[in-house]
Amino acid sequence: EEFKGNYAIDKRGANEEGHFWDMGITTNIADSKIRLNLEDMDDGSPLNSLDCIPADFEIILIDPILRKAQDLREIPEYWIDRMRESTTKSLRLIIGKSDYVDENNLGISLIPERFNLLQNFPNPFNTSTVIRYDLPKDSKISITIFDVLGKKVKSLIYKKTMSAGYHSVEWDSRNDRGIKVPSGLYLYQ
C-alpha cells in the first residue's frame, strides 16, 4: 500500500478482438508480497473506468511461471508471493474476446489443474485476511476456521457449489456469532 499507484499507462484505440500486454514486475524490497489490483485503476474518470472495456471482453492475467490464469472480472486482484529483491516477475494481461484470449494465453487454462488451498494473506493479520483456493471442476466446498484446540470458530463457506476456477474468501476475524476473536494462531480447512 505504501507505494501504490500507476507506474505505466498504455492507451490504445478500440480493437475488434482485443489486446495483450507482456509486463515485468520488479521490486527492491526483499521477500515482498505484491498486490496488483484492477479496481484501483477505476478512479471514476472516463479513461480509467472499467466501463471502457466492452462487456463481451474477458480480462485475464497470465502468470507463465506458475502456469496460472486469473479472470480479473471475477477476482480483480492478483498476489505475487515472496518476490526476491531485484528479480522480475513476468505476467501477461489479455483483454479481449474469448477466441482472442484462447489464442494468446500461452497455453494456460483459466481452470486450475488441481485442487489447492493456498496460504492466507496477510499473515499474520490484524482485522481481516484473504484465503485463496483453486477448483479444477465445479465442486461443493466448505471452508472453516478453527482455533489451535480444534474448536470451530467460523464457517466461511458451508457446502456451497462453486464453479471451477481460482477463488478467494475473506475472513474479518469474527466468529460465527459475529464477535471478534482474539489474536493468535488459527487454522483453516
PDB file of C-alpha atoms in Angstrom:
ATOM      1  CA  GLU A   1       0.000   0.000   0.000  1.00  0.00           C
ATOM      2  CA  GLU A   2       2.914   2.313   0.690  1.00  0.00           C
ATOM      3  CA  PHE A   3       3.956   2.528  -2.987  1.00  0.00           C
ATOM      4  CA  LYS A   4       0.614   2.034  -4.692  1.00  0.00           C
ATOM      5  CA  GLY A   5      -0.123   3.943  -7.854  1.00  0.00           C
ATOM      6  CA  ASN A   6       0.093   3.860 -11.605  1.00  0.00           C
ATOM      7  CA  TYR A   7       3.559   3.186 -12.927  1.00  0.00           C
ATOM      8  CA  ALA A   8       2.774   2.938 -16.635  1.00  0.00           C
ATOM      9  CA  ILE A   9      -0.115   3.824 -18.880  1.00  0.00           C
ATOM     10  CA  ASP A  10      -0.841   2.306 -22.272  1.00  0.00           C
ATOM     11  CA  LYS A  11      -3.853   3.759 -24.041  1.00  0.00           C
ATOM     12  CA  ARG A  12      -4.867   2.040 -27.249  1.00  0.00           C
ATOM     13  CA  GLY A  13      -7.693   2.521 -29.656  1.00  0.00           C
ATOM     14  CA  ALA A  14     -10.539   0.067 -29.889  1.00  0.00           C
ATOM     15  CA  ASN A  15      -9.753  -3.274 -31.488  1.00  0.00           C
ATOM     16  CA  GLU A  16     -12.462  -5.728 -32.522  1.00  0.00           C
ATOM     17  CA  GLU A  17     -10.686  -8.732 -30.974  1.00  0.00           C
ATOM     18  CA  GLY A  18      -8.525  -7.456 -28.101  1.00  0.00           C
ATOM     19  CA  HIS A  19      -5.022  -6.612 -26.919  1.00  0.00           C
ATOM     20  CA  PHE A  20      -2.385  -8.188 -24.714  1.00  0.00           C
ATOM     21  CA  TRP A  21       0.487  -6.707 -22.744  1.00  0.00           C
ATOM     22  CA  ASP A  22       3.596  -8.554 -21.551  1.00  0.00           C
ATOM     23  CA  MET A  23       4.951  -6.895 -18.447  1.00  0.00           C
ATOM     24  CA  GLY A  24       7.580  -7.335 -15.789  1.00  0.00           C
ATOM     25  CA  ILE A  25       7.162  -6.510 -12.106  1.00  0.00           C
ATOM     26  CA  THR A  26      10.351  -5.753 -10.169  1.00  0.00           C
ATOM     27  CA  THR A  27      10.805  -4.827  -6.521  1.00  0.00           C
ATOM     28  CA  ASN A  28      13.708  -3.549  -4.459  1.00  0.00           C
ATOM     29  CA  ILE A  29      12.217  -4.895  -1.222  1.00  0.00           C
ATOM     30  CA  ALA A  30      13.429  -8.379  -0.264  1.00  0.00           C
ATOM     31  CA  ASP A  31      10.794 -11.106   0.270  1.00  0.00           C
ATOM     32  CA  SER A  32       7.978  -8.734  -0.580  1.00  0.00           C
ATOM     33  CA  LYS A  33       4.385  -9.566  -1.429  1.00  0.00           C
ATOM     34  CA  ILE A  34       2.976  -7.560  -4.307  1.00  0.00           C
ATOM     35  CA  ARG A  35      -0.725  -6.943  -4.884  1.00  0.00           C
ATOM     36  CA  LEU A  36      -1.968  -5.926  -8.311  1.00  0.00           C
ATOM     37  CA  ASN A  37      -5.495  -4.570  -8.106  1.00  0.00           C
ATOM     38  CA  LEU A  38      -7.580  -3.774 -11.166  1.00  0.00           C
ATOM     39  CA  GLU A  39     -10.181  -2.000  -9.005  1.00  0.00           C
ATOM     40  CA  ASP A  40      -7.579   0.656  -8.144  1.00  0.00           C
ATOM     41  CA  MET A  41      -7.496   1.569 -11.837  1.00  0.00           C
ATOM     42  CA  ASP A  42     -11.119   2.721 -11.701  1.00  0.00           C
ATOM     43  CA  ASP A  43     -10.878   6.243 -10.262  1.00  0.00           C
ATOM     44  CA  GLY A  44     -14.165   7.312 -11.843  1.00  0.00           C
ATOM     45  CA  SER A  45     -12.666   9.192 -14.773  1.00  0.00           C
ATOM     46  CA  PRO A  46     -13.933   8.052 -18.188  1.00  0.00           C
ATOM     47  CA  LEU A  47     -10.480   6.975 -19.425  1.00  0.00           C
ATOM     48  CA  ASN A  48      -9.728   4.839 -16.373  1.00  0.00           C
ATOM     49  CA  SER A  49     -13.160   3.318 -15.896  1.00  0.00           C
ATOM     50  CA  LEU A  50     -13.645  -0.400 -16.361  1.00  0.00           C
ATOM     51  CA  ASP A  51     -16.755   0.646 -18.265  1.00  0.00           C
ATOM     52  CA  CYS A  52     -14.410   1.457 -21.191  1.00  0.00           C
ATOM     53  CA  ILE A  53     -13.811  -2.281 -21.627  1.00  0.00           C
ATOM     54  CA  PRO A  54     -16.613  -3.907 -23.637  1.00  0.00           C
ATOM     55  CA  ALA A  55     -18.779  -6.306 -21.615  1.00  0.00           C
ATOM     56  CA  ASP A  56     -18.048  -9.185 -24.019  1.00  0.00           C
ATOM     57  CA  PHE A  57     -14.272  -8.808 -23.462  1.00  0.00           C
ATOM     58  CA  GLU A  58     -12.534 -11.006 -20.899  1.00  0.00           C
ATOM     59  CA  ILE A  59      -9.856  -9.519 -18.638  1.00  0.00           C
ATOM     60  CA  ILE A  60      -7.302 -12.232 -17.926  1.00  0.00           C
ATOM     61  CA  LEU A  61      -3.928 -12.114 -16.155  1.00  0.00           C
ATOM     62  CA  ILE A  62      -1.499 -14.908 -17.065  1.00  0.00           C
ATOM     63  CA  ASP A  63       1.380 -15.984 -14.814  1.00  0.00           C
ATOM     64  CA  PRO A  64       3.535 -18.080 -17.186  1.00  0.00           C
ATOM     65  CA  ILE A  65       5.890 -19.399 -14.467  1.00  0.00           C
ATOM     66  CA  LEU A  66       3.107 -20.662 -12.176  1.00  0.00           C
ATOM     67  CA  ARG A  67       1.030 -21.610 -15.253  1.00  0.00           C
ATOM     68  CA  LYS A  68      -1.942 -19.810 -13.760  1.00  0.00           C
ATOM     69  CA  ALA A  69      -4.612 -17.670 -15.395  1.00  0.00           C
ATOM     70  CA  GLN A  70      -6.929 -15.426 -13.422  1.00  0.00           C
ATOM     71  CA  ASP A  71     -10.163 -13.812 -14.536  1.00  0.00           C
ATOM     72  CA  LEU A  72      -9.800 -10.248 -13.249  1.00  0.00           C
ATOM     73  CA  ARG A  73     -13.504  -9.528 -13.674  1.00  0.00           C
ATOM     74  CA  GLU A  74     -14.234 -12.277 -11.139  1.00  0.00           C
ATOM     75  CA  ILE A  75     -11.273 -11.649  -8.804  1.00  0.00           C
ATOM     76  CA  PRO A  76      -9.883  -8.167  -9.545  1.00  0.00           C
ATOM     77  CA  GLU A  77      -6.606  -8.584  -7.660  1.00  0.00           C
ATOM     78  CA  TYR A  78      -3.543 -10.782  -8.040  1.00  0.00           C
ATOM     79  CA  TRP A  79      -0.965 -11.532  -5.359  1.00  0.00           C
ATOM     80  CA  ILE A  80       2.692 -12.228  -6.117  1.00  0.00           C
ATOM     81  CA  ASP A  81       4.110 -14.103  -3.124  1.00  0.00           C
ATOM     82  CA  ARG A  82       7.622 -13.761  -1.736  1.00  0.00           C
ATOM     83  CA  MET A  83       9.256 -11.888  -4.552  1.00  0.00           C
ATOM     84  CA  ARG A  84      13.014 -11.609  -4.215  1.00  0.00           C
ATOM     85  CA  GLU A  85      14.781  -8.287  -4.408  1.00  0.00           C
ATOM     86  CA  SER A  86      15.860  -7.258  -7.927  1.00  0.00           C
ATOM     87  CA  THR A  87      14.066 -10.151  -9.634  1.00  0.00           C
ATOM     88  CA  THR A  88      11.462  -9.636 -12.319  1.00  0.00           C
ATOM     89  CA  LYS A  89       8.107 -11.407 -12.392  1.00  0.00           C
ATOM     90  CA  SER A  90       6.706 -11.807 -15.911  1.00  0.00           C
ATOM     91  CA  LEU A  91       2.963 -11.508 -16.459  1.00  0.00           C
ATOM     92  CA  ARG A  92       0.647 -11.145 -19.442  1.00  0.00           C
ATOM     93  CA  LEU A  93      -2.566  -9.127 -19.326  1.00  0.00           C
ATOM     94  CA  ILE A  94      -5.089 -10.055 -22.013  1.00  0.00           C
ATOM     95  CA  ILE A  95      -8.220  -8.014 -22.659  1.00  0.00           C
ATOM     96  CA  GLY A  96     -10.356  -9.342 -25.460  1.00  0.00           C
ATOM     97  CA  LYS A  97     -12.994 -11.684 -26.778  1.00  0.00           C
ATOM     98  CA  SER A  98     -12.891 -15.333 -25.756  1.00  0.00           C
ATOM     99  CA  ASP A  99     -11.266 -16.526 -29.009  1.00  0.00           C
ATOM    100  CA  TYR A 100      -8.592 -13.821 -28.760  1.00  0.00           C
ATOM    101  CA  VAL A 101      -7.828 -14.842 -25.156  1.00  0.00           C
ATOM    102  CA  ASP A 102      -7.573 -18.517 -26.200  1.00  0.00           C
ATOM    103  CA  GLU A 103      -5.098 -17.605 -28.980  1.00  0.00           C
ATOM    104  CA  ASN A 104      -2.864 -15.508 -26.689  1.00  0.00           C
ATOM    105  CA  ASN A 105      -2.993 -17.265 -23.300  1.00  0.00           C
ATOM    106  CA  LEU A 106       0.387 -19.027 -23.706  1.00  0.00           C
ATOM    107  CA  GLY A 107      -1.425 -22.378 -23.490  1.00  0.00           C
ATOM    108  CA  ILE A 108      -2.505 -21.735 -19.897  1.00  0.00           C
ATOM    109  CA  SER A 109      -6.065 -22.645 -18.982  1.00  0.00           C
ATOM    110  CA  LEU A 110      -8.439 -20.470 -16.985  1.00  0.00           C
ATOM    111  CA  ILE A 111      -9.227 -23.609 -14.987  1.00  0.00           C
ATOM    112  CA  PRO A 112      -6.672 -24.868 -12.423  1.00  0.00           C
ATOM    113  CA  GLU A 113      -5.188 -28.319 -12.969  1.00  0.00           C
ATOM    114  CA  ARG A 114      -5.694 -29.435  -9.345  1.00  0.00           C
ATOM    115  CA  PHE A 115      -7.439 -28.593  -6.084  1.00  0.00           C
ATOM    116  CA  ASN A 116      -5.379 -26.192  -3.998  1.00  0.00           C
ATOM    117  CA  LEU A 117      -5.894 -24.363  -0.697  1.00  0.00           C
ATOM    118  CA  LEU A 118      -3.315 -21.568  -0.537  1.00  0.00           C
ATOM    119  CA  GLN A 119      -1.638 -19.559   2.218  1.00  0.00           C
ATOM    120  CA  ASN A 120      -3.785 -16.721   3.540  1.00  0.00           C
ATOM    121  CA  PHE A 121      -2.639 -13.116   3.179  1.00  0.00           C
ATOM    122  CA  PRO A 122      -1.838 -11.030   5.096  1.00  0.00           C
ATOM    123  CA  ASN A 123      -0.409 -13.418   7.641  1.00  0.00           C
ATOM    124  CA  PRO A 124      -0.256 -12.556  10.457  1.00  0.00           C
ATOM    125  CA  PHE A 125      -3.342 -10.403  10.101  1.00  0.00           C
ATOM    126  CA  ASN A 126      -4.992  -7.755  12.213  1.00  0.00           C
ATOM    127  CA  THR A 127      -8.588  -7.188  11.100  1.00  0.00           C
ATOM    128  CA  SER A 128      -9.014  -9.420   8.051  1.00  0.00           C
ATOM    129  CA  THR A 129      -7.265 -11.940   5.842  1.00  0.00           C
ATOM    130  CA  VAL A 130      -7.952 -13.483   2.432  1.00  0.00           C
ATOM    131  CA  ILE A 131      -7.896 -17.234   1.792  1.00  0.00           C
ATOM    132  CA  ARG A 132      -7.388 -18.325  -1.806  1.00  0.00           C
ATOM    133  CA  TYR A 133      -8.371 -21.689  -3.257  1.00  0.00           C
ATOM    134  CA  ASP A 134      -8.365 -23.336  -6.691  1.00  0.00           C
ATOM    135  CA  LEU A 135     -11.012 -25.711  -8.066  1.00  0.00           C
ATOM    136  CA  PRO A 136     -10.314 -27.772 -11.214  1.00  0.00           C
ATOM    137  CA  LYS A 137     -14.036 -28.615 -11.545  1.00  0.00           C
ATOM    138  CA  ASP A 138     -17.363 -27.414 -10.188  1.00  0.00           C
ATOM    139  CA  SER A 139     -17.401 -28.581  -6.563  1.00  0.00           C
ATOM    140  CA  LYS A 140     -19.390 -28.379  -3.359  1.00  0.00           C
ATOM    141  CA  ILE A 141     -16.996 -26.924  -0.786  1.00  0.00           C
ATOM    142  CA  SER A 142     -16.776 -25.781   2.818  1.00  0.00           C
ATOM    143  CA  ILE A 143     -14.080 -23.560   4.341  1.00  0.00           C
ATOM    144  CA  THR A 144     -13.966 -23.494   8.132  1.00  0.00           C
ATOM    145  CA  ILE A 145     -11.717 -21.648  10.620  1.00  0.00           C
ATOM    146  CA  PHE A 146     -10.537 -23.500  13.769  1.00  0.00           C
ATOM    147  CA  ASP A 147      -8.588 -22.424  16.858  1.00  0.00           C
ATOM    148  CA  VAL A 148      -5.440 -24.329  17.927  1.00  0.00           C
ATOM    149  CA  LEU A 149      -7.541 -26.660  20.095  1.00  0.00           C
ATOM    150  CA  GLY A 150      -9.531 -27.726  17.037  1.00  0.00           C
ATOM    151  CA  LYS A 151     -12.705 -25.881  18.068  1.00  0.00           C
ATOM    152  CA  LYS A 152     -14.708 -24.455  15.181  1.00  0.00           C
ATOM    153  CA  VAL A 153     -14.545 -20.656  15.116  1.00  0.00           C
ATOM    154  CA  LYS A 154     -16.219 -19.674  11.833  1.00  0.00           C
ATOM    155  CA  SER A 155     -17.757 -21.268   8.752  1.00  0.00           C
ATOM    156  CA  LEU A 156     -16.766 -19.026   5.846  1.00  0.00           C
ATOM    157  CA  ILE A 157     -18.341 -21.258   3.192  1.00  0.00           C
ATOM    158  CA  TYR A 158     -20.610 -24.192   4.010  1.00  0.00           C
ATOM    159  CA  LYS A 159     -21.454 -26.851   1.422  1.00  0.00           C
ATOM    160  CA  LYS A 160     -21.725 -24.312  -1.370  1.00  0.00           C
ATOM    161  CA  THR A 161     -21.376 -25.338  -5.001  1.00  0.00           C
ATOM    162  CA  MET A 162     -18.640 -23.248  -6.618  1.00  0.00           C
ATOM    163  CA  SER A 163     -17.613 -23.117 -10.267  1.00  0.00           C
ATOM    164  CA  ALA A 164     -14.215 -24.323 -11.451  1.00  0.00           C
ATOM    165  CA  GLY A 165     -11.562 -21.612 -11.302  1.00  0.00           C
ATOM    166  CA  TYR A 166      -9.449 -19.517  -8.960  1.00  0.00           C
ATOM    167  CA  HIS A 167     -11.337 -18.190  -5.918  1.00  0.00           C
ATOM    168  CA  SER A 168     -10.846 -16.328  -2.653  1.00  0.00           C
ATOM    169  CA  VAL A 169     -12.814 -15.634   0.512  1.00  0.00           C
ATOM    170  CA  GLU A 170     -12.166 -13.005   3.194  1.00  0.00           C
ATOM    171  CA  TRP A 171     -12.306 -13.624   6.938  1.00  0.00           C
ATOM    172  CA  ASP A 172     -12.956 -10.496   9.022  1.00  0.00           C
ATOM    173  CA  SER A 173     -11.690 -12.140  12.269  1.00  0.00           C
ATOM    174  CA  ARG A 174     -15.232 -12.622  13.618  1.00  0.00           C
ATOM    175  CA  ASN A 175     -16.627 -15.929  14.833  1.00  0.00           C
ATOM    176  CA  ASP A 176     -19.989 -17.427  13.855  1.00  0.00           C
ATOM    177  CA  ARG A 177     -21.690 -15.212  16.475  1.00  0.00           C
ATOM    178  CA  GLY A 178     -20.214 -12.022  14.968  1.00  0.00           C
ATOM    179  CA  ILE A 179     -17.726 -11.431  17.801  1.00  0.00           C
ATOM    180  CA  LYS A 180     -14.116 -10.505  17.011  1.00  0.00           C
ATOM    181  CA  VAL A 181     -11.762 -13.292  18.072  1.00  0.00           C
ATOM    182  CA  PRO A 182      -8.532 -12.582  19.968  1.00  0.00           C
ATOM    183  CA  SER A 183      -5.241 -12.533  18.092  1.00  0.00           C
ATOM    184  CA  GLY A 184      -3.499 -15.851  17.915  1.00  0.00           C
ATOM    185  CA  LEU A 185      -2.981 -18.892  15.723  1.00  0.00           C
ATOM    186  CA  TYR A 186      -5.921 -20.130  13.619  1.00  0.00           C
ATOM    187  CA  LEU A 187      -6.167 -22.961  11.114  1.00  0.00           C
ATOM    188  CA  TYR A 188      -8.464 -23.353   8.141  1.00  0.00           C
ATOM    189  CA  GLN A 189      -9.702 -26.395   6.292  1.00  0.00           C
TER     190      GLN A 189
END
